[in-house]
């Protein structure tokens, strides 16, 4: 199984999210034949906001996409943690990192999607299509699509997110771990001139806000709740206003801006901890491999790092088995660390006992600003 034979058979990318589109563009640039299938019948307006930390931006620079993004994004200079009365507990000075590692950005997800899609414009994309089955052959993987036709590829990449079908086809059904908390996201009017984002810690709940531009703020609201709790649209806005009624600072004003319950995206927050991320001619990237808690804002960053390293290795002279083994070797320690840290931060952020929360907040208040900034500097400095 040498490089030429499997590379010439092409790469099938399953899933046109951040990982899949970024990989499609990267492989095209390297002259590796690839195609992509996306389950959604058409591209719909994508999500709410997203923060791209220094390491995500580093990857986007490597992929040649940073300039296009910077035109549609807000430079993020600081991220603060406050209590529910808006008292600052900790600050991460992203501006301090900028001279050494570059900018952190906040933007609408659809702006990121547009740039990734434009970059992958030469790659054939089949919408409304998924993979029904995949069988390993001696020199290829044979895929049957939901459309009924079949095709052979040298490699299949599962970039199909947390609930990955490719993962299930390759490793069987694997349980996701539910965090115990659920999240609503939306973008509301009212950006202003703030240069920073903020996460407000209450008791068993958090409220986050990140200005995207002068007119829009990305908001997220996290509460402890059982998985799959009913969330009727008729009661959604009222419920959120009630859940966060004790929050001060900008929260009452932002909650007042909510108009359409359908604009609130709800996700029960799950993660998947499973290794390995490859078997035979199949490899998983991004959330399909290691969907994590969003509490460090690092899921997309890890997906972009996966893609960049994998595309570099695919373009190198290694046989397939070595390509995938080297890729996993490069990625596993760093991803595990981020996944564990994200889970811990989320767990502490969602504490539900008032006394424990008071102690948590006081201890966080004692942390020097440099402590949280150092974590990001470490991520930016380390080899991906
Ligand atoms: C509340 C929340 C906030 C977050 N905030 C941030 C943040 O600020 N910064 C950050 O870096 N990360 C953040 N993340 C994480 C980030 O969104 C994910 O890590 C990232 O989207 C993963 O990209 P992906 O391409 O692997 O998966 P996805 O974005 O899930 O994309 C998967 C794609 O595959 C398609 N698909 C699914 N199944 C199939 C199938 N069977 N066949 C074909 N196609 C399929 C889907 O339609 C989709 O297009 C957040 C996550 C959450 C839940």
Coordinates of C-alpha atoms and ligand atoms in Angstrom, one line a residue:
X1 CA 0.0 0.0 0.0
X2 CA 2.2 2.9 -1.2
X3 CA 1.5 6.6 -1.2
X4 CA 0.7 6.8 -4.9
X5 CA -1.8 3.9 -5.0
X6 CA -3.9 5.0 -2.1
X7 CA -3.6 8.7 -2.9
X8 CA -4.6 8.2 -6.5
X9 CA -7.7 6.4 -5.4
X10 CA -8.7 9.6 -3.7
X11 CA -10.0 10.7 -0.3
X12 CA -13.7 10.7 0.6
X13 CA -14.5 13.3 3.2
X14 CA -17.8 12.7 5.0
X15 CA -19.2 15.9 6.5
X16 CA -19.0 19.5 5.4
X17 CA -18.5 21.2 8.8
X18 CA -15.4 23.1 9.9
X19 CA -13.1 20.0 9.7
X20 CA -14.5 18.5 6.5
X21 CA -14.4 21.8 4.5
X22 CA -11.0 22.8 5.8
X23 CA -9.6 19.4 4.8
X24 CA -11.1 19.5 1.4
X25 CA -9.5 22.8 0.7
X26 CA -6.1 21.7 2.1
X27 CA -6.1 18.4 0.1
X28 CA -7.1 20.2 -3.1
X29 CA -4.2 22.7 -2.7
X30 CA -1.8 19.7 -2.4
X31 CA -3.2 18.0 -5.5
X32 CA -4.7 15.1 -3.6
X33 CA -8.0 14.0 -5.4
X34 CA -10.9 14.2 -2.9
X35 CA -14.6 14.6 -2.8
X36 CA -17.0 15.5 0.0
X37 CA -20.5 14.3 1.0
X38 CA -22.7 16.3 3.3
X39 CA -25.9 15.0 4.8
X40 CA -27.8 18.4 4.8
X41 CA -29.7 18.8 1.5
X42 CA -28.5 22.4 1.3
X43 CA -26.2 24.8 3.2
X44 CA -28.4 26.5 5.7
X45 CA -27.5 29.6 7.8
X46 CA -24.9 28.2 10.2
X47 CA -25.1 28.5 14.0
X48 CA -24.4 31.5 16.2
X49 CA -21.0 32.9 17.1
X50 CA -17.6 31.3 17.5
X51 CA -14.3 32.3 19.1
X52 CA -11.2 31.3 17.2
X53 CA -8.3 31.3 19.7
X54 CA -4.6 32.0 18.8
X55 CA -4.0 28.3 17.9
X56 CA -7.1 28.1 15.7
X57 CA -5.9 31.3 13.9
X58 CA -2.4 29.9 13.5
X59 CA -3.9 26.9 11.6
X60 CA -6.1 29.2 9.5
X61 CA -3.0 31.1 8.6
X62 CA -1.2 27.9 7.6
X63 CA -4.3 27.0 5.5
X64 CA -4.1 30.5 3.8
X65 CA -7.5 31.6 5.2
X66 CA -6.6 34.0 8.0
X67 CA -6.8 37.2 5.9
X68 CA -10.2 36.4 4.5
X69 CA -11.5 35.8 8.0
X70 CA -10.0 38.9 9.6
X71 CA -12.2 41.1 7.3
X72 CA -15.4 39.6 8.8
X73 CA -14.4 39.2 12.4
X74 CA -13.9 41.1 15.6
X75 CA -10.5 41.2 17.2
X76 CA -10.9 39.8 20.7
X77 CA -8.5 41.5 23.2
X78 CA -9.8 40.1 26.5
X79 CA -12.0 37.3 27.9
X80 CA -13.2 37.9 31.4
X81 CA -14.9 35.6 34.0
X82 CA -17.3 37.5 36.2
X83 CA -19.8 36.5 38.9
X84 CA -23.5 37.0 38.2
X85 CA -23.3 40.5 39.6
X86 CA -20.7 41.4 36.9
X87 CA -17.7 41.5 39.3
X88 CA -14.5 40.5 37.5
X89 CA -13.0 37.3 38.8
X90 CA -10.4 36.6 36.1
X91 CA -9.2 38.0 32.9
X92 CA -7.4 36.4 30.0
X93 CA -5.4 39.1 28.1
X94 CA -5.5 38.0 24.5
X95 CA -4.0 41.3 23.4
X96 CA -0.8 40.3 25.3
X97 CA -0.5 37.2 23.2
X98 CA -1.0 39.0 19.9
X99 CA 2.6 40.2 19.3
X100 CA 4.0 36.7 19.8
X101 CA 1.2 34.5 18.5
X102 CA -1.3 36.6 16.5
X103 CA -4.9 37.6 17.0
X104 CA -7.9 35.8 18.6
X105 CA -11.1 36.5 16.7
X106 CA -14.8 36.4 17.4
X107 CA -17.1 36.0 14.4
X108 CA -20.4 34.7 13.2
X109 CA -20.2 31.0 12.3
X110 CA -21.6 31.6 8.9
X111 CA -18.6 33.9 8.1
X112 CA -16.2 31.0 8.9
X113 CA -18.4 28.6 6.9
X114 CA -18.4 30.9 3.9
X115 CA -14.6 31.2 3.9
X116 CA -14.1 27.5 4.2
X117 CA -16.7 26.7 1.5
X118 CA -15.1 29.2 -0.9
X119 CA -11.7 27.7 -0.2
X120 CA -13.1 24.2 -1.1
X121 CA -15.0 25.4 -4.2
X122 CA -13.0 23.2 -6.6
X123 CA -13.8 20.0 -4.6
X124 CA -16.8 18.0 -5.8
X125 CA -19.5 18.2 -3.0
X126 CA -22.6 16.1 -3.0
X127 CA -25.3 17.5 -0.8
X128 CA -28.1 15.5 0.9
X129 CA -25.8 12.4 0.8
X130 CA -24.4 10.2 3.5
X131 CA -22.6 6.9 3.7
X132 CA -24.7 3.8 4.2
X133 CA -21.9 1.2 4.4
X134 CA -18.1 1.0 3.9
X135 CA -16.2 -2.2 3.2
X136 CA -12.4 -2.6 3.4
X137 CA -10.9 -4.1 0.2
X138 CA -7.2 -5.0 -0.3
X139 CA -6.4 -1.7 -2.0
X140 CA -9.4 0.6 -1.2
X141 CA -12.5 1.2 0.8
X142 CA -15.8 0.6 -1.0
X143 CA -18.5 3.0 0.0
X144 CA -22.2 2.7 -0.6
X145 CA -23.9 6.1 -0.5
X146 CA -27.5 6.9 0.6
X147 CA -28.2 7.7 -3.1
X148 CA -27.6 4.0 -3.8
X149 CA -24.4 4.3 -5.9
X150 CA -21.0 2.9 -4.8
X151 CA -17.4 4.1 -5.2
X152 CA -13.9 3.2 -4.1
X153 CA -11.5 5.4 -2.3
X154 CA -8.0 5.1 -0.9
X155 CA -9.1 6.7 2.4
X156 CA -12.4 7.7 4.0
X157 CA -12.3 10.6 6.5
X158 CA -15.1 10.9 9.0
X159 CA -15.6 14.6 9.6
X160 CA -19.3 14.1 10.4
X161 CA -19.3 15.6 13.9
X162 CA -20.1 14.3 17.4
X163 CA -22.8 11.8 16.2
X164 CA -20.6 10.4 13.5
X165 CA -22.0 7.8 11.2
X166 CA -18.5 6.9 10.0
X167 CA -17.4 6.3 13.6
X168 CA -20.4 4.0 14.1
X169 CA -19.7 2.1 10.8
X170 CA -16.0 1.7 11.8
X171 CA -16.1 1.0 15.6
X172 CA -19.7 0.2 16.3
X173 CA -22.0 2.2 18.5
X174 CA -20.1 4.0 21.2
X175 CA -21.8 5.9 24.1
X176 CA -21.5 9.7 24.3
X177 CA -20.9 11.1 27.8
X178 CA -23.5 13.7 28.8
X179 CA -22.1 16.6 30.8
X180 CA -25.3 17.3 32.8
X181 CA -25.7 20.7 31.3
X182 CA -27.4 22.1 28.3
X183 CA -26.7 25.3 26.3
X184 CA -28.7 27.8 24.2
X185 CA -26.9 30.0 21.7
X186 CA -28.0 33.0 19.7
X187 CA -26.9 36.3 18.2
X188 CA -28.7 39.5 19.4
X189 CA -28.6 43.2 18.5
X190 CA -26.3 45.4 20.6
X191 CA -22.6 45.0 19.9
X192 CA -21.2 48.4 20.9
X193 CA -17.5 49.1 21.3
X194 CA -16.5 46.4 23.8
X195 CA -13.3 44.6 22.8
X196 CA -13.8 41.7 25.0
X197 CA -15.9 38.7 25.8
X198 CA -17.3 37.7 29.1
X199 CA -18.5 34.5 30.9
X200 CA -20.6 35.1 34.0
X201 CA -20.7 32.4 36.6
X202 CA -23.8 31.9 38.7
X203 CA -25.0 28.9 40.7
X204 CA -25.5 25.9 38.4
X205 CA -25.7 28.3 35.4
X206 CA -23.5 30.5 33.2
X207 CA -24.1 33.3 30.7
X208 CA -21.6 34.2 28.1
X209 CA -21.5 37.2 25.7
X210 CA -19.0 38.0 22.9
X211 CA -19.4 41.1 20.8
X212 CA -19.2 40.2 17.1
X213 CA -19.3 43.8 15.7
X214 CA -20.9 47.1 16.5
X215 CA -24.4 45.7 16.0
X216 CA -24.3 42.1 17.2
X217 CA -23.5 40.1 20.3
X218 CA -23.1 36.3 20.4
X219 CA -24.7 35.0 23.6
X220 CA -24.7 31.6 25.2
X221 CA -26.6 30.4 28.3
X222 CA -25.7 27.2 30.1
X223 CA -27.8 25.5 32.7
X224 CA -27.8 22.2 34.6
X225 CA -30.5 20.0 33.1
X226 CA -31.3 16.4 32.3
X227 CA -30.5 15.3 28.8
X228 CA -33.3 15.7 26.2
X229 CA -35.4 17.8 28.4
X230 CA -38.4 19.2 26.5
X231 CA -37.8 22.8 25.3
X232 CA -41.1 24.0 23.8
X233 CA -40.6 27.1 21.6
X234 CA -43.7 28.7 23.2
X235 CA -41.9 28.9 26.6
X236 CA -38.2 29.2 25.6
X237 CA -37.6 32.9 25.9
X238 CA -39.7 33.1 29.1
X239 CA -37.7 30.2 30.6
X240 CA -34.3 31.8 29.8
X241 CA -35.4 35.2 31.2
X242 CA -36.5 33.4 34.4
X243 CA -33.4 31.1 34.6
X244 CA -31.1 34.2 34.5
X245 CA -33.3 36.7 36.3
X246 CA -30.8 37.1 39.1
X247 CA -28.0 38.0 36.7
X248 CA -26.9 41.6 36.5
X249 CA -24.6 43.6 34.2
X250 CA -25.6 43.3 30.5
X251 CA -27.7 40.2 30.9
X252 CA -31.2 41.8 31.4
X253 CA -30.7 44.0 28.4
X254 CA -29.5 41.1 26.2
X255 CA -32.4 38.9 27.3
X256 CA -34.7 41.8 26.4
X257 CA -33.4 41.6 22.8
X258 CA -34.7 38.0 22.3
X259 CA -37.5 38.0 19.8
X260 CA -37.8 34.6 18.1
X261 CA -37.5 31.3 20.1
X262 CA -36.4 29.6 16.9
X263 CA -33.3 31.7 16.8
X264 CA -32.1 30.0 20.0
X265 CA -30.0 26.9 19.2
X266 CA -30.1 24.3 22.0
X267 CA -27.5 21.6 22.5
X268 CA -27.2 19.1 25.3
X269 CA -23.5 19.1 25.8
X270 CA -21.9 15.7 25.2
X271 CA -18.4 14.5 24.6
X272 CA -16.9 11.4 23.1
X273 CA -13.7 9.9 24.5
X274 CA -12.6 7.1 22.3
X275 CA -9.3 5.9 20.8
X276 CA -8.0 5.0 18.3
X277 CA -9.2 7.5 15.8
X278 CA -8.4 5.3 12.8
X279 CA -8.8 1.8 11.6
X280 CA -7.8 0.4 8.2
X281 CA -8.6 3.0 5.6
X282 CA -10.8 5.1 7.8
X283 CA -9.8 8.1 10.0
X284 CA -12.0 10.3 12.2
X285 CA -11.2 14.1 12.6
X286 CA -12.6 16.9 14.7
X287 CA -15.7 16.2 16.7
X288 CA -16.2 12.8 15.2
X289 CA -13.0 11.7 16.8
X290 CA -12.9 13.8 20.0
X291 CA -16.0 16.0 20.4
X292 CA -15.4 17.9 23.7
X293 CA -17.0 20.3 26.1
X294 CA -17.0 23.8 24.6
X295 CA -15.7 25.3 27.9
X296 CA -12.2 26.3 26.5
X297 CA -13.6 27.3 23.1
X298 CA -11.2 24.8 21.6
X299 CA -13.3 22.3 19.6
X300 CA -12.9 24.0 16.2
X301 CA -9.3 24.8 17.0
X302 CA -8.6 21.1 17.6
X303 CA -10.5 20.2 14.4
X304 CA -8.4 22.6 12.4
X305 CA -5.2 21.3 13.9
X306 CA -6.2 17.7 13.1
X307 CA -6.8 18.7 9.5
X308 CA -3.6 20.6 9.0
X309 CA -1.5 17.9 10.4
X310 CA -3.3 15.2 8.5
X311 CA -3.1 17.1 5.2
X312 CA 0.7 17.5 5.7
X313 CA 1.1 13.9 6.4
X314 CA -1.0 12.8 3.5
X315 CA 1.2 14.9 1.2
X316 CA 4.4 13.3 2.6
X317 CA 5.9 10.1 1.3
X318 CA 4.6 7.7 4.0
X319 CA 2.5 4.6 3.4
X320 CA -1.1 4.9 4.6
X321 CA -0.7 2.9 7.8
X322 CA 2.2 5.1 8.9
X323 CA 0.4 8.3 7.8
X324 CA -2.5 7.5 10.1
X325 CA -0.4 6.2 13.0
X326 CA 1.9 9.3 12.9
X327 CA -1.1 11.6 12.7
X328 CA -2.7 10.0 15.8
X329 CA 0.7 10.1 17.6
X330 CA 1.1 13.8 16.9
X331 CA -2.5 14.6 18.0
X332 CA -3.5 12.4 20.9
X333 CA -1.6 13.9 23.9
X334 CA -2.6 17.5 23.1
X335 CA -6.2 16.7 22.3
X336 CA -6.5 14.6 25.5
X337 CA -5.2 17.6 27.6
X338 CA -7.6 20.0 26.0
X339 CA -10.5 17.6 26.3
X340 CA -9.7 17.0 30.0
X341 CA -9.2 20.7 30.8
X342 CA -12.5 21.6 29.0
X343 CA -14.4 19.0 31.0
X344 CA -12.9 20.3 34.3
X345 CA -13.7 24.0 33.6
X346 CA -17.3 23.1 32.6
X347 CA -17.7 21.0 35.8
X348 CA -16.5 23.8 38.1
X349 CA -18.5 26.4 36.1
X350 CA -21.7 24.4 36.7
X351 CA -21.3 23.8 40.4
X352 CA -24.8 24.0 42.0
X353 CA -24.1 24.6 45.7
X354 CA -24.2 28.3 46.6
X355 CA -21.4 28.0 49.2
X356 CA -19.1 26.0 46.9
X357 CA -19.8 28.6 44.2
X358 CA -18.8 31.4 46.5
X359 CA -15.6 29.7 47.4
X360 CA -14.9 29.0 43.7
X361 CA -15.5 32.6 42.8
X362 CA -13.2 33.9 45.6
X363 CA -10.4 31.5 44.6
X364 CA -10.8 32.4 40.9
X365 CA -10.6 36.1 42.0
X366 CA -7.2 35.4 43.6
X367 CA -5.7 34.0 40.3
X368 CA -3.4 36.4 38.6
X369 CA -4.5 37.4 35.0
X370 CA -1.3 35.7 33.7
X371 CA -2.5 32.3 34.9
X372 CA -5.3 31.9 32.3
X373 CA -3.3 33.8 29.6
X374 CA -0.4 31.3 30.2
X375 CA -2.7 28.3 29.3
X376 CA -3.4 29.8 25.8
X377 CA 0.2 30.8 25.4
X378 CA 1.1 27.2 26.0
X379 CA -1.4 26.0 23.4
X380 CA 0.0 28.5 20.9
X381 CA 3.6 27.7 21.5
X382 CA 3.5 23.9 21.5
X383 CA 3.9 21.9 18.3
X384 CA 0.4 20.7 17.1
Ligands
LIG1 C1 -22.2 25.5 22.4 C2 -20.9 25.3 21.7 C3 -20.0 26.4 21.6 C4 -18.8 26.2 20.9 N1 -17.9 27.2 20.8 C5 -16.7 27.0 20.2 C6 -15.8 28.1 20.1 O1 -16.1 29.3 20.5 N2 -14.6 27.9 19.6 C7 -14.2 26.6 19.1 O2 -13.1 26.4 18.7 N3 -15.1 25.6 19.2 C8 -16.3 25.8 19.7 N4 -17.2 24.8 19.8 C9 -16.9 23.5 19.2 C10 -17.0 23.5 17.7 O3 -18.3 23.9 17.3 C11 -16.8 22.0 17.1 O4 -15.7 21.5 17.7 C12 -16.7 22.1 15.6 O5 -17.8 22.6 15.0 C13 -16.3 20.7 15.1 O6 -16.3 20.7 13.7 P1 -16.6 19.4 12.9 O7 -16.4 19.8 11.5 O8 -15.7 18.3 13.4 O9 -18.0 18.9 13.2 P2 -19.4 19.7 12.9 O10 -19.2 21.1 13.0 O11 -20.4 19.0 13.7 O12 -19.7 19.3 11.3 C14 -20.1 18.0 10.9 C15 -20.7 18.1 9.5 O13 -21.0 16.8 9.1 C16 -22.3 16.8 8.6 N5 -22.8 15.4 8.9 C17 -23.2 14.9 10.0 N6 -23.5 13.6 9.9 C18 -23.3 13.3 8.6 C19 -23.4 12.1 7.8 N7 -23.8 10.9 8.4 N8 -23.1 12.1 6.5 C20 -22.7 13.3 5.9 N9 -22.5 14.5 6.6 C21 -22.8 14.4 7.9 C22 -23.1 17.8 9.4 O14 -24.3 18.2 8.7 C23 -22.0 18.9 9.5 O15 -22.0 19.7 8.3 C24 -18.5 24.9 20.4 C25 -19.4 23.9 20.5 C26 -20.6 24.1 21.1 C27 -21.6 22.9 21.2

